[in-house]
Amino acid sequence: MDDFTKKRIQKIMDHYTENAVPEHVKSQIKISYKIRGNHVTLIEERQAFQSDQWVQMPVAQFRLGEKVWKVYWQDSKGKWHYIDDIDPNEDFETQLKIVDEGHNGMFWG
């Protein structure tokens, strides 16, 4: 991912994560992300049971390849799998919107 694309994705994701959680539950749930190479991982964080620590649970991963973004889900063993019924798209925001809307309960269950 080139620097321009990375900065654009950071701006999109910063805006998304700031507004993803309703104000009244922000003390219980956080949404964050990590960029590593051509991968952007969307993460849900919740406070651990009877602890001050936060537990991170990956929600989805977006991968840039050949100028299109593909969406992946993670299994219980930590392996990522391509979601073939979400068409690859050049527009990152289109893919983020699909994940945000849940895609038949796949992401936010």
GROMACS .gro file of C-alpha atoms in nm:
model
  109
    1MET     CA    1   0.000   0.000   0.000
    2ASP     CA    2   0.151   0.333  -0.100
    3ASP     CA    3   0.172   0.624   0.146
    4PHE     CA    4  -0.118   0.814  -0.013
    5THR     CA    5  -0.349   0.513   0.013
    6LYS     CA    6  -0.237   0.441   0.369
    7LYS     CA    7  -0.308   0.800   0.481
    8ARG     CA    8  -0.648   0.788   0.310
    9ILE     CA    9  -0.736   0.459   0.481
   10GLN     CA   10  -0.619   0.594   0.819
   11LYS     CA   11  -0.844   0.898   0.777
   12ILE     CA   12  -1.143   0.680   0.683
   13MET     CA   13  -1.081   0.438   0.970
   14ASP     CA   14  -1.016   0.712   1.228
   15HIS     CA   15  -1.352   0.868   1.139
   16TYR     CA   16  -1.524   0.529   1.140
   17THR     CA   17  -1.384   0.416   1.477
   18GLU     CA   18  -1.468   0.749   1.642
   19ASN     CA   19  -1.834   0.717   1.539
   20ALA     CA   20  -1.893   0.339   1.538
   21VAL     CA   21  -1.990   0.300   1.903
   22PRO     CA   22  -2.289   0.483   2.056
   23GLU     CA   23  -2.189   0.728   2.327
   24HIS     CA   24  -2.373   0.543   2.607
   25VAL     CA   25  -2.163   0.223   2.563
   26LYS     CA   26  -1.820   0.372   2.489
   27SER     CA   27  -1.701   0.274   2.836
   28GLN     CA   28  -1.776  -0.092   2.750
   29ILE     CA   29  -1.693  -0.128   2.379
   30LYS     CA   30  -1.424   0.021   2.157
   31ILE     CA   31  -1.364  -0.019   1.786
   32SER     CA   32  -1.007   0.007   1.659
   33TYR     CA   33  -0.799  -0.103   1.363
   34LYS     CA   34  -0.448  -0.204   1.264
   35ILE     CA   35  -0.274  -0.155   0.932
   36ARG     CA   36  -0.002  -0.402   0.843
   37GLY     CA   37   0.131  -0.408   0.490
   38ASN     CA   38  -0.171  -0.426   0.258
   39HIS     CA   39  -0.404  -0.551   0.532
   40VAL     CA   40  -0.642  -0.346   0.745
   41THR     CA   41  -0.787  -0.533   1.044
   42LEU     CA   42  -1.103  -0.405   1.211
   43ILE     CA   43  -1.108  -0.487   1.583
   44GLU     CA   44  -1.375  -0.483   1.853
   45GLU     CA   45  -1.250  -0.436   2.207
   46ARG     CA   46  -1.444  -0.518   2.522
   47GLN     CA   47  -1.352  -0.502   2.885
   48ALA     CA   48  -1.254  -0.842   3.021
   49PHE     CA   49  -1.484  -0.996   3.283
   50GLN     CA   50  -1.401  -0.858   3.628
   51SER     CA   51  -1.085  -0.692   3.499
   52ASP     CA   52  -0.958  -0.354   3.388
   53GLN     CA   53  -0.798  -0.509   3.081
   54TRP     CA   54  -0.949  -0.495   2.734
   55VAL     CA   55  -0.986  -0.800   2.510
   56GLN     CA   56  -0.940  -0.756   2.136
   57MET     CA   57  -1.153  -0.957   1.893
   58PRO     CA   58  -1.086  -0.919   1.521
   59VAL     CA   59  -1.406  -0.845   1.330
   60ALA     CA   60  -1.288  -0.843   0.968
   61GLN     CA   61  -0.982  -0.793   0.758
   62PHE     CA   62  -0.958  -0.595   0.436
   63ARG     CA   63  -0.680  -0.689   0.196
   64LEU     CA   64  -0.562  -0.479  -0.094
   65GLY     CA   65  -0.443  -0.678  -0.393
   66GLU     CA   66  -0.436  -0.593  -0.764
   67LYS     CA   67  -0.607  -0.258  -0.691
   68VAL     CA   68  -0.913  -0.415  -0.526
   69TRP     CA   69  -1.012  -0.472  -0.165
   70LYS     CA   70  -1.123  -0.817  -0.051
   71VAL     CA   71  -1.292  -0.894   0.282
   72TYR     CA   72  -1.189  -1.181   0.512
   73TRP     CA   73  -1.325  -1.335   0.834
   74GLN     CA   74  -1.126  -1.508   1.108
   75ASP     CA   75  -1.202  -1.857   1.238
   76SER     CA   76  -1.162  -1.974   1.598
   77LYS     CA   77  -0.803  -2.085   1.526
   78GLY     CA   78  -0.702  -1.739   1.407
   79LYS     CA   79  -0.693  -1.825   1.037
   80TRP     CA   80  -0.832  -1.571   0.789
   81HIS     CA   81  -1.072  -1.680   0.512
   82TYR     CA   82  -1.182  -1.490   0.202
   83ILE     CA   83  -1.556  -1.418   0.187
   84ASP     CA   84  -1.639  -1.504  -0.168
   85ASP     CA   85  -1.992  -1.362  -0.167
   86ILE     CA   86  -1.855  -1.010  -0.108
   87ASP     CA   87  -1.726  -0.899  -0.445
   88PRO     CA   88  -1.379  -0.743  -0.454
   89ASN     CA   89  -1.408  -0.367  -0.495
   90GLU     CA   90  -1.167  -0.082  -0.570
   91ASP     CA   91  -1.350   0.135  -0.314
   92PHE     CA   92  -1.243   0.063   0.044
   93GLU     CA   93  -1.541   0.252   0.187
   94THR     CA   94  -1.783   0.022   0.002
   95GLN     CA   95  -1.623  -0.280   0.168
   96LEU     CA   96  -1.624  -0.112   0.509
   97LYS     CA   97  -1.995  -0.033   0.471
   98ILE     CA   98  -2.072  -0.400   0.395
   99VAL     CA   99  -1.890  -0.507   0.712
  100ASP     CA  100  -2.051  -0.229   0.917
  101GLU     CA  101  -2.397  -0.341   0.806
  102GLY     CA  102  -2.313  -0.695   0.922
  103HIS     CA  103  -2.342  -0.898   0.600
  104ASN     CA  104  -2.613  -1.137   0.724
  105GLY     CA  105  -2.488  -1.134   1.082
  106MET     CA  106  -2.138  -1.248   0.988
  107PHE     CA  107  -1.947  -0.969   1.159
  108TRP     CA  108  -2.143  -0.826   1.448
  109GLY     CA  109  -2.348  -1.141   1.517
   0.00000   0.00000   0.00000
